[in-house]
Coordinates of C-alpha atoms in Angstrom, one line a residue:
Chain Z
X1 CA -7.6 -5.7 -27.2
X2 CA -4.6 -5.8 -25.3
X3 CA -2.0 -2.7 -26.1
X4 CA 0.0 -2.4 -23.3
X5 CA 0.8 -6.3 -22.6
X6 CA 4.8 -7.2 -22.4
X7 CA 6.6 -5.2 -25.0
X8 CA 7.5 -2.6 -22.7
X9 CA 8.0 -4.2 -20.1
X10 CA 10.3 -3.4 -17.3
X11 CA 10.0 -7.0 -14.9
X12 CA 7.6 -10.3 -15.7
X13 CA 7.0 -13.1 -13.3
X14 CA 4.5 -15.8 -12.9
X15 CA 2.3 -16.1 -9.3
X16 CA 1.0 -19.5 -9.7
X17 CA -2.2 -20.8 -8.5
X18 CA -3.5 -20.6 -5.0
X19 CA -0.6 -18.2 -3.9
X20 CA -0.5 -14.4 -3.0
X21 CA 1.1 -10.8 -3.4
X22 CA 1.9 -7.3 -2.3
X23 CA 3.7 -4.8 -4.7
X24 CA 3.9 -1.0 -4.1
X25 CA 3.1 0.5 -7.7
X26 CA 3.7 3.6 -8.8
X27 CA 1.5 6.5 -10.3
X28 CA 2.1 5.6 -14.3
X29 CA 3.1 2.0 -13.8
X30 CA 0.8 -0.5 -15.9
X31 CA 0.3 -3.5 -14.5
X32 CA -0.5 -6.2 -16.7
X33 CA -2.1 -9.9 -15.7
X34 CA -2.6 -12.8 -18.3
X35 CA -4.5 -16.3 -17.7
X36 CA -2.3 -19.5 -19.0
X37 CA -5.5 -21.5 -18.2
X38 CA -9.5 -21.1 -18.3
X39 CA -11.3 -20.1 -15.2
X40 CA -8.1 -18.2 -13.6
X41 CA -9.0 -15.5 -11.4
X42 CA -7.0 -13.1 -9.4
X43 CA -8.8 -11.4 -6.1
X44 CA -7.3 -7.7 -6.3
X45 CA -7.4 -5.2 -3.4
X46 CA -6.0 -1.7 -3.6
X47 CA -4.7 0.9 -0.4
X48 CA -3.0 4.0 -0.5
X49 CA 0.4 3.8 0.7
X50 CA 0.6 7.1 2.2
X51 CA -2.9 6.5 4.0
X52 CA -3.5 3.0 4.3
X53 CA -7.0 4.3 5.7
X54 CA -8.0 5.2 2.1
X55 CA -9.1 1.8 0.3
X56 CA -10.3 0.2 -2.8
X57 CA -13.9 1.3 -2.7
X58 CA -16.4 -1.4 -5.3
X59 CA -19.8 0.3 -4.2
X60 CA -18.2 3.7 -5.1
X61 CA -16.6 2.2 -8.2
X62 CA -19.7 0.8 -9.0
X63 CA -22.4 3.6 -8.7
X64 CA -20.3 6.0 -10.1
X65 CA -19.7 4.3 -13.6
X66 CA -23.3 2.7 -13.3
X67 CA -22.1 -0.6 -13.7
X68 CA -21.7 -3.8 -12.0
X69 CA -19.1 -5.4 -14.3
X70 CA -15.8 -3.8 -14.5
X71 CA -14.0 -3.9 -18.5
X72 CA -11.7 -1.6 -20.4
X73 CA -12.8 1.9 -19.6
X74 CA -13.3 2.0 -16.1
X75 CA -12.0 3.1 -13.1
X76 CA -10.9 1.9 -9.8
X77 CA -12.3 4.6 -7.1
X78 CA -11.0 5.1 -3.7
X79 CA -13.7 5.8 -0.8
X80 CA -11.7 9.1 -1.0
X81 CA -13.0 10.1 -4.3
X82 CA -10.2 9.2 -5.8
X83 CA -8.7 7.3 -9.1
X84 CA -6.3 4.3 -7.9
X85 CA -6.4 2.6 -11.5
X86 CA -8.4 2.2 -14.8
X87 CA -8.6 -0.2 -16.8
X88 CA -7.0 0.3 -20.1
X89 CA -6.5 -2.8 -22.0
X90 CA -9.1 -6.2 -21.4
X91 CA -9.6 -8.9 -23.7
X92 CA -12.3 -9.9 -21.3
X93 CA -15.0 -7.6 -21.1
X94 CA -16.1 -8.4 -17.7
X95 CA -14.5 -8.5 -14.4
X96 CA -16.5 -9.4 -11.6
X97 CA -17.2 -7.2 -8.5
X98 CA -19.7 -8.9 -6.5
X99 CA -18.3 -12.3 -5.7
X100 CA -16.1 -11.5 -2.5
X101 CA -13.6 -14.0 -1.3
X102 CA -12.8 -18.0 -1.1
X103 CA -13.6 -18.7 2.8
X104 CA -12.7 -21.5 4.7
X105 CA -16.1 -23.0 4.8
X106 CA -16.1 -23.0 1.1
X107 CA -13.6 -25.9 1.0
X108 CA -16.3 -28.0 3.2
X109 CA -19.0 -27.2 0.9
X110 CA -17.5 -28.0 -2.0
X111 CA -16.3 -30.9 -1.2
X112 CA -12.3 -29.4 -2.1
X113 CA -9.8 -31.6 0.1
X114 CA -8.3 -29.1 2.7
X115 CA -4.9 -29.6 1.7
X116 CA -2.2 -29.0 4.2
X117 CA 1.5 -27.3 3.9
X118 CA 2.9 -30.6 5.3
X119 CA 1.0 -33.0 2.7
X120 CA 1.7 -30.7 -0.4
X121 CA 4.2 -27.9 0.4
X122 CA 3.4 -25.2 -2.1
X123 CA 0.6 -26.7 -3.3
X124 CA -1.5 -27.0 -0.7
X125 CA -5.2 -25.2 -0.4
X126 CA -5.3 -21.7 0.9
X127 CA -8.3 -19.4 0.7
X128 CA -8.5 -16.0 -1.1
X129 CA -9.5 -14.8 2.6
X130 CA -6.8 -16.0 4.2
X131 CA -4.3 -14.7 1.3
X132 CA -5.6 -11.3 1.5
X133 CA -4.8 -11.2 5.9
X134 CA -1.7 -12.4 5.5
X135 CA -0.5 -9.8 2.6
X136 CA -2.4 -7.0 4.7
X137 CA -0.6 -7.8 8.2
X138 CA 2.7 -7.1 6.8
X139 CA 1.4 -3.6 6.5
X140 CA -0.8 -3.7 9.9
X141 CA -3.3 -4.4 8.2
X142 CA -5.8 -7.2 9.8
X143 CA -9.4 -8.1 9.5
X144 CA -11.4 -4.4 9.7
X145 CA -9.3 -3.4 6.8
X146 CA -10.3 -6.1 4.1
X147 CA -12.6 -4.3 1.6
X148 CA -14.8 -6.3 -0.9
X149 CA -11.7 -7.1 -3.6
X150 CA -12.5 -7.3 -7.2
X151 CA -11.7 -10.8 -9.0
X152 CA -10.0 -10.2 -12.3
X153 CA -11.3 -12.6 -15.0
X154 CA -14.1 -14.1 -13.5
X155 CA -18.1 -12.9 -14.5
X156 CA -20.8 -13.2 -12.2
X157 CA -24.1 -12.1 -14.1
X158 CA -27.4 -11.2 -12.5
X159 CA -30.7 -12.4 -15.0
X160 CA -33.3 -9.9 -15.0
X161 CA -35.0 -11.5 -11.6
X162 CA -31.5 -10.6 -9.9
X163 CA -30.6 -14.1 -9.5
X164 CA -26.4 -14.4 -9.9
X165 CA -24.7 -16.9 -12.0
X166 CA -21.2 -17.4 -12.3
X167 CA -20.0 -17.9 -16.4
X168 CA -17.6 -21.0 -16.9
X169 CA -15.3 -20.4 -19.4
X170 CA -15.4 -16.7 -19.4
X171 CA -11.3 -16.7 -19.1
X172 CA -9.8 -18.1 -21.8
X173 CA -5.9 -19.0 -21.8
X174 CA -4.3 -15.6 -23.0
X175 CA -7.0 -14.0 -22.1
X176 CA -5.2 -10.4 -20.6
X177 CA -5.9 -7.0 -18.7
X178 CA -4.1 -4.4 -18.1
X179 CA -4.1 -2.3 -15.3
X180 CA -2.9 2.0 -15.2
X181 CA -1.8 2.9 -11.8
X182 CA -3.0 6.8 -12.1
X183 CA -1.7 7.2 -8.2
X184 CA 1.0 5.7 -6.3
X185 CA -0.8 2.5 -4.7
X186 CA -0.6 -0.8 -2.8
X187 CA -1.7 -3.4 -4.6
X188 CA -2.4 -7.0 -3.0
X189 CA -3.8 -9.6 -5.0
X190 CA -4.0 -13.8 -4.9
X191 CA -4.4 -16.6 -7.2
X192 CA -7.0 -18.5 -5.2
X193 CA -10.4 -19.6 -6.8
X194 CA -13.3 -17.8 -7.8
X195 CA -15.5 -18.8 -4.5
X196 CA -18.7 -19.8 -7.3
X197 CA -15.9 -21.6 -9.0
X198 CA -17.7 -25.1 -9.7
X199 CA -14.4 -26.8 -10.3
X200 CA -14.5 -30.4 -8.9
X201 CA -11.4 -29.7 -6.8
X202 CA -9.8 -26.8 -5.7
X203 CA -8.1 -25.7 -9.1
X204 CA -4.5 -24.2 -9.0
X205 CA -4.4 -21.6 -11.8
X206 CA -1.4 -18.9 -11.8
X207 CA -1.2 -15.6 -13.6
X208 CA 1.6 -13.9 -15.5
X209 CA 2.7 -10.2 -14.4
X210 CA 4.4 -7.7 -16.5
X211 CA 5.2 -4.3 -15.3
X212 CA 5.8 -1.3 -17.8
X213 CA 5.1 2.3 -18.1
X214 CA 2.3 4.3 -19.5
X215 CA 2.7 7.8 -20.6
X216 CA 0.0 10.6 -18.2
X217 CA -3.5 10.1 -19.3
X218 CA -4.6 13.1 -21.7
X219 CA -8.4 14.3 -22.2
X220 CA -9.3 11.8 -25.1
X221 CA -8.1 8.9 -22.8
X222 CA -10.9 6.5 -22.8
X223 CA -11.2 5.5 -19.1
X224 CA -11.4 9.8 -18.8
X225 CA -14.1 10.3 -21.6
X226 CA -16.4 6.7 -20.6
X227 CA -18.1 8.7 -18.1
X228 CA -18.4 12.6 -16.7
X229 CA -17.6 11.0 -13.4
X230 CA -14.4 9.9 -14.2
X231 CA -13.2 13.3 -15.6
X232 CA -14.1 14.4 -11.8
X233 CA -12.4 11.7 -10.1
X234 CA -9.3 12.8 -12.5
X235 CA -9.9 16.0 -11.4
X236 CA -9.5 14.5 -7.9
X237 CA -6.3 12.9 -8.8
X238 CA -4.9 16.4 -10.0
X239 CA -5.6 17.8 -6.9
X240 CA -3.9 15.3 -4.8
X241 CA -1.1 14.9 -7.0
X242 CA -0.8 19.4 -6.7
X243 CA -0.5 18.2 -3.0
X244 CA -3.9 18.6 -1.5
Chain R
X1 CA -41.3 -10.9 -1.7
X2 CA -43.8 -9.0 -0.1
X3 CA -44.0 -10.8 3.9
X4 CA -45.9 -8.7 6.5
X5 CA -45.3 -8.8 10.0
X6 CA -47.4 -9.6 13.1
X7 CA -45.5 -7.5 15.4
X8 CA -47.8 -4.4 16.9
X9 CA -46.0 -1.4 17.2
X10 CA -47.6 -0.6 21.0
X11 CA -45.7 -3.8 22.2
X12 CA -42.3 -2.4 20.7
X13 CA -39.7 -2.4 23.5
X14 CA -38.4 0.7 22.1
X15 CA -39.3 3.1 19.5
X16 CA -36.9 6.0 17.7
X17 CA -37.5 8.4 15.0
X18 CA -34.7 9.2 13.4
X19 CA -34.3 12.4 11.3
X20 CA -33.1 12.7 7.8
X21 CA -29.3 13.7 7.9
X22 CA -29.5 12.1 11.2
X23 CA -27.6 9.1 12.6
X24 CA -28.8 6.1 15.1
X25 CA -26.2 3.4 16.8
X26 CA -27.2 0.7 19.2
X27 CA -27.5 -2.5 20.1
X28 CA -30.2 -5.4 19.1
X29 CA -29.5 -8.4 21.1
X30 CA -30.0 -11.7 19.6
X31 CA -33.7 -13.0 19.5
X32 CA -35.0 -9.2 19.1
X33 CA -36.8 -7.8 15.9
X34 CA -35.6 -4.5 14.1
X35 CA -38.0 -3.1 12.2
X36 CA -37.1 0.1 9.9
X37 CA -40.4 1.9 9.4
X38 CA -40.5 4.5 6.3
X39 CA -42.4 7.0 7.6
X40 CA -43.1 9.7 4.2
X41 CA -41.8 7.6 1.5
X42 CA -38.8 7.2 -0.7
X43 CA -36.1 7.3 2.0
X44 CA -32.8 5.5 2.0
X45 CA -31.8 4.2 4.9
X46 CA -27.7 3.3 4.8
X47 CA -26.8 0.8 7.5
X48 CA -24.3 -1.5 9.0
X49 CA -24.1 -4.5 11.2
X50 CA -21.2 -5.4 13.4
X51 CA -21.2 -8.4 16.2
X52 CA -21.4 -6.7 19.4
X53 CA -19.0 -8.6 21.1
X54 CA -16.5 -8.2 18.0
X55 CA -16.7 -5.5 15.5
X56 CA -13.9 -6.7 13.1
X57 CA -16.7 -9.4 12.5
X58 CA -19.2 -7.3 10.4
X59 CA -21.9 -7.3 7.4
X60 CA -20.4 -8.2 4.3
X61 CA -22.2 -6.9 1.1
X62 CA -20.6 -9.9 -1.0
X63 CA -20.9 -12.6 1.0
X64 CA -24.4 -11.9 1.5
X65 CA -25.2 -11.8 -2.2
X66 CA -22.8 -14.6 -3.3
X67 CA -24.3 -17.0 -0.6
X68 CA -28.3 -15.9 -1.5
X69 CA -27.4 -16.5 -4.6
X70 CA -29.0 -12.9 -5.4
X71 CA -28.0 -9.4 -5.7
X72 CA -31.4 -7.7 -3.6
X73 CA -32.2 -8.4 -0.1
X74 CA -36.1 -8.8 0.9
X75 CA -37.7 -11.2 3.2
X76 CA -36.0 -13.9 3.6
X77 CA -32.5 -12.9 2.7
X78 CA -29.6 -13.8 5.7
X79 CA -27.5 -10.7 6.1
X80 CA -24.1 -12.2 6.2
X81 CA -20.9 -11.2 7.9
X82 CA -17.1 -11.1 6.5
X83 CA -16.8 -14.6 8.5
X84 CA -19.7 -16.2 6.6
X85 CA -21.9 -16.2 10.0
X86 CA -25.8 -15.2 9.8
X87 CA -25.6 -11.6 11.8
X88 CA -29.4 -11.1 10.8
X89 CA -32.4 -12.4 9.2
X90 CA -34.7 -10.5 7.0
X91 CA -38.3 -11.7 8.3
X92 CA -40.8 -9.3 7.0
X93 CA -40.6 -7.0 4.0
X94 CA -43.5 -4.4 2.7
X95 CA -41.3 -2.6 0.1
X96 CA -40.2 -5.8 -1.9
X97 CA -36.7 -4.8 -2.5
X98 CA -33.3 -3.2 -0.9
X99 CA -30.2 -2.3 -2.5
X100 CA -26.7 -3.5 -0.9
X101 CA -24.7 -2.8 -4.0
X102 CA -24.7 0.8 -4.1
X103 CA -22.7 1.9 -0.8
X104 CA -23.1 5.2 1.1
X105 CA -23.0 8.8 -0.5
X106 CA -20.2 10.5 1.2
X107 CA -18.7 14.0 0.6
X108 CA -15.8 12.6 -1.5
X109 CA -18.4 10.3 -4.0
X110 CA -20.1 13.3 -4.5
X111 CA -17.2 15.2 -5.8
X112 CA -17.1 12.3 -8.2
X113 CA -20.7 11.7 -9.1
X114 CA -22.3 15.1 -9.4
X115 CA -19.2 17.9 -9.0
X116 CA -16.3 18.8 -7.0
X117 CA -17.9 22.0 -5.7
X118 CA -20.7 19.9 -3.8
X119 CA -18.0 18.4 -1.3
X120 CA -19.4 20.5 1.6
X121 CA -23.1 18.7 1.6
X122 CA -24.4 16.6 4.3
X123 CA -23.4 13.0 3.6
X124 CA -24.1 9.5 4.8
X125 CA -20.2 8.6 5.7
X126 CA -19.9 12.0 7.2
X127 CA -23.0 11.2 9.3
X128 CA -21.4 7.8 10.2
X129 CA -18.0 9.7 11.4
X130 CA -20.3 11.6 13.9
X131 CA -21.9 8.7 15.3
X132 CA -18.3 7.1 15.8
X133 CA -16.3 10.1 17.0
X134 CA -19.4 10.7 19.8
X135 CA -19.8 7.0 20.3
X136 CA -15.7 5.9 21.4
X137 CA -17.4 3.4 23.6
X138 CA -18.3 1.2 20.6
X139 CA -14.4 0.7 19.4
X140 CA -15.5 1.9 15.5
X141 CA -13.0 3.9 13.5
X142 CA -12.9 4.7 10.1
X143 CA -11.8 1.3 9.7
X144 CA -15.2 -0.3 10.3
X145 CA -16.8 1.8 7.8
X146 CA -17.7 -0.6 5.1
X147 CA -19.9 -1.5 2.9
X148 CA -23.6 -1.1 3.8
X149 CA -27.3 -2.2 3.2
X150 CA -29.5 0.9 1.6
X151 CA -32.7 0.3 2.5
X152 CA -36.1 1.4 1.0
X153 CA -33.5 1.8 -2.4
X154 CA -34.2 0.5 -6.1
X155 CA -30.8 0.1 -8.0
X156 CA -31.5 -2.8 -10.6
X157 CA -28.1 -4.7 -11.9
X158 CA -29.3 -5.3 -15.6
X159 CA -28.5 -8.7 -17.4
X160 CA -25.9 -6.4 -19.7
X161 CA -23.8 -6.2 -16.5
X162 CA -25.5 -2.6 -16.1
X163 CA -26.6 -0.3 -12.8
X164 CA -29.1 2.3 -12.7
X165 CA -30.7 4.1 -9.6
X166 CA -34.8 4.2 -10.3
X167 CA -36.9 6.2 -8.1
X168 CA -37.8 4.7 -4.7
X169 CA -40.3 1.6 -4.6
X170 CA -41.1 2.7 -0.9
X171 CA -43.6 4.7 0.5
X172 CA -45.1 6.0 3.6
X173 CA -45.7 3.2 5.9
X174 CA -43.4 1.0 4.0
X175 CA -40.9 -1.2 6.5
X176 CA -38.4 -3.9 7.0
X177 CA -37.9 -6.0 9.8
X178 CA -35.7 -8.1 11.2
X179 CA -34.3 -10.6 13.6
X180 CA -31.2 -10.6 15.4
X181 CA -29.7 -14.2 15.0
X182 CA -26.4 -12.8 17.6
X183 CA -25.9 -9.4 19.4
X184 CA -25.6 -6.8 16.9
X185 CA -24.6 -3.0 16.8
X186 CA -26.4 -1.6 14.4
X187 CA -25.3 1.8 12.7
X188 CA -27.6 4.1 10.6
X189 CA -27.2 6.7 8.5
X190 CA -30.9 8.2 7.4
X191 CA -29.3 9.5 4.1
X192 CA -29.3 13.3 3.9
X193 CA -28.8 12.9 -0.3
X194 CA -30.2 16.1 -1.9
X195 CA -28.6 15.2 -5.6
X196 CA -30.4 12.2 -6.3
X197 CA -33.8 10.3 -6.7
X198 CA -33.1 7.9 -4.0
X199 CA -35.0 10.0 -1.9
X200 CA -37.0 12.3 -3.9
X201 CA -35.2 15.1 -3.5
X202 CA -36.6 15.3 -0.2
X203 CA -35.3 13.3 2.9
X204 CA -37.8 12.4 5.5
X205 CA -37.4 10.9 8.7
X206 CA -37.8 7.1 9.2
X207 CA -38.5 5.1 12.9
X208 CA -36.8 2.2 14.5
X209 CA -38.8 0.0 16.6
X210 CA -37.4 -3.0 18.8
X211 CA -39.1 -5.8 20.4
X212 CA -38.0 -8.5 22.6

């Protein structure tokens, strides 16, 4: 369940479907996202400030936890061997990390009307890949940087043959997860749909952000007891954070 | 699926052995066939794709599983790029399954996955940042160094949303192959792993052969 959603809250705002962000957050902020509407999903990329180089890492978050869903518990790994997030609150259970981006060619496929800036203005039809380059070139960021991006509230499911199926429904409205920074990261993220997203037209669905504070994980945190690998990659943050 | 090939290895243009721990980057134009032959068994071989003629265009682990629809490659599969564009296609497998999900052991995983006092072994991204840093000509930085295909490697996702690492289906003889659908680099790393089953313990070399 969600503990950490609004009531200590430092700023709230509402991205609203189809749109993107950048936000510097640092070590100890919590970073809390909640669907209004079914289906939302929110395509999530993480970089280290100080060493843009060093990137959200899904194969290494993957592997390590053994797990291809992402829920309360886990953590966000850097190829560095390092913690950027966990996830400490998630009414969801399943967060997908397999389902890459909305590409242009999407649109054609499924038949969504490319809608332009001059026929809707801020509701016009942008892709999760476009989103993510224009958030990552106001850091120099550009097309060798994007990294396979997590999408928040959205489960993709393998059956045992290995054949992937995205869940309808899965977000409910309300439904909430909250993010731990555990270092000082750059986070960019966008509203755009799930690309498996079977809605008959491109659906605008927003999220709601609140910011607050978390106290320092302790030992008998669960993200640092779910797995021995993620009391080493706390181990990793310590280190870093002693200035190594 | 299990799809064997017709291609003789005395026809092969060219024909490299590549030693465990070891790296390989070249070129495959488009039309040739890349076979990756495991030669002792239960080897992992941890590779990228990039368009020759434009490396920010490269294989991309997600959209190659989102647009197959499934989360192994084997015969048949279309390895994607990040642009949606068909870099290569899977045209004869004898092991049945690879692994795309996992990514590359690299000294800094390791620290996380088995202890911090192991981040001096022999890695695949550490292997890859030799074959950059001696090969300038091919514009690759850290950058580049994404997320890659393991082949010859068993990790099944399980229904619950699980992912374990099983012990090799390959063995010796065992090989992929495939055609280039555009001019590719291609960038190996023949995974030096000494804490895991993905190799048996033991890392072993594998070949590369090319024909027009």
């Amino acid at each position: 369940m969600s503990t950490h959603s609004g009531d200590d809250a430092r700023y709230t705002t509402y991205l609203p479907g189809g749109h993107h962000w950048s936000l510097r957050l640092r070590r100890g902020t919590t970073l809390t996202l909640t669907a209004r509407e079914a289906d939302t999903n929110v395509g999530l990329l993480c970089y280290n400030p100080e060493n843009l180089l060093e990137r959200l890492n899904l194969p290494d978050t993957l592997k390590a936890q053994h797990t291809f869903k992402l829920t309360r518990g886990h953590c966000l790994y850097s190829d560095m061997g390092r913690i950027f997030a966990s996830i400490v609150a998630d009414d969801l259970g399943w967060h997908d990390s397999v389902g890459g981006n909305l590409m242009p060619h999407h649109l054609l496929a499924k038949g969504w009307q490319s809608v332009s800036y001059q026929q809707a203005h801020n509701a016009w039809t942008r892709t999760g890949y476009d989103s993510f380059l224009v958030e990552l070139a106001k850091y120099g960021l550009g097309r060798r940087d994007m990294a396979a991006n997590l999408n928040l509230f959205s489960r993709v499911e393998s059956d045992a043959q290995g054949r992937l199926r995205y869940v309808p429904g899965h977000c409910q409205p309300g439904a909430s997860v909250t993010l731990r920074l555990e270092m000082d990261t750059l986070v960019i993220l966008h509203t755009c749909p799930h690309p498996l997203d079977p809605s008959p037209d491109y659906p605008h669905r927003g999220v709601e952000i609140a910011l607050g504070t978390a106290p320092a994980p302790t030992e008998d945190d669960i993200c640092y007891r779910s797995r021995p690998e993620n009391a080493r990659g706390f181990a990793n943050n310590r280190l870093y954070h002693l200035g190594l | 699926m299990i799809i064997e090939s017709n291609q003789r290895p005395e026809n092969a243009v060219s024909r490299t052995t590549v030693e465990a721990g070891d790296h390989y980057i070249g070129i495959v134009r488009a039309g040739q066939t890349l076979r990756l032959l495991d030669l002792e068994g239960n080897q992992a071989a941890d590779t990228l794709f990039f368009n020759a003629h434009d490396t920010a265009e490269r294989y991309s682990a997600m959209d190659t599983l989102r647009e197959q629809g499934e989360v192994y490659l084997s015969a048949g599969s279309k390895l994607r790029s990040n642009e949606g564009r068909v870099l290569l296609t899977i045209t004869a497998d004898t092991c049945g399954r690879h692994d795309t999900l996992g990514g590359a052991c690299a000294s800094e995983s390791n620290t996380v996955r088995y202890d911090l006092e192991k981040r001096h072994m022999h890695s695949c991204r550490d292997n890859w940042m030799q074959a950059i840093a001696d090969h300038p000509e091919y514009g690759l930085t850290k950058r580049d160094i994404t997320h890659n295909i393991n082949f010859f490697m068993n990790v099944p996702v399980t229904e619950e949303g699980g992912l374990t690492f099983e012990d090799g289906i390959s063995a010796p003889g065992k090989y992929v192959e495939m055609v280039a659908e555009m001019d590719v680099v291609v960038l190996i790393s023949n995974c030096p792993q000494l804490n895991n089953p993905c190799n048996g313990y033991d890392p072993t070399p594998i070949e590369l052969l090319i024909w027009d």
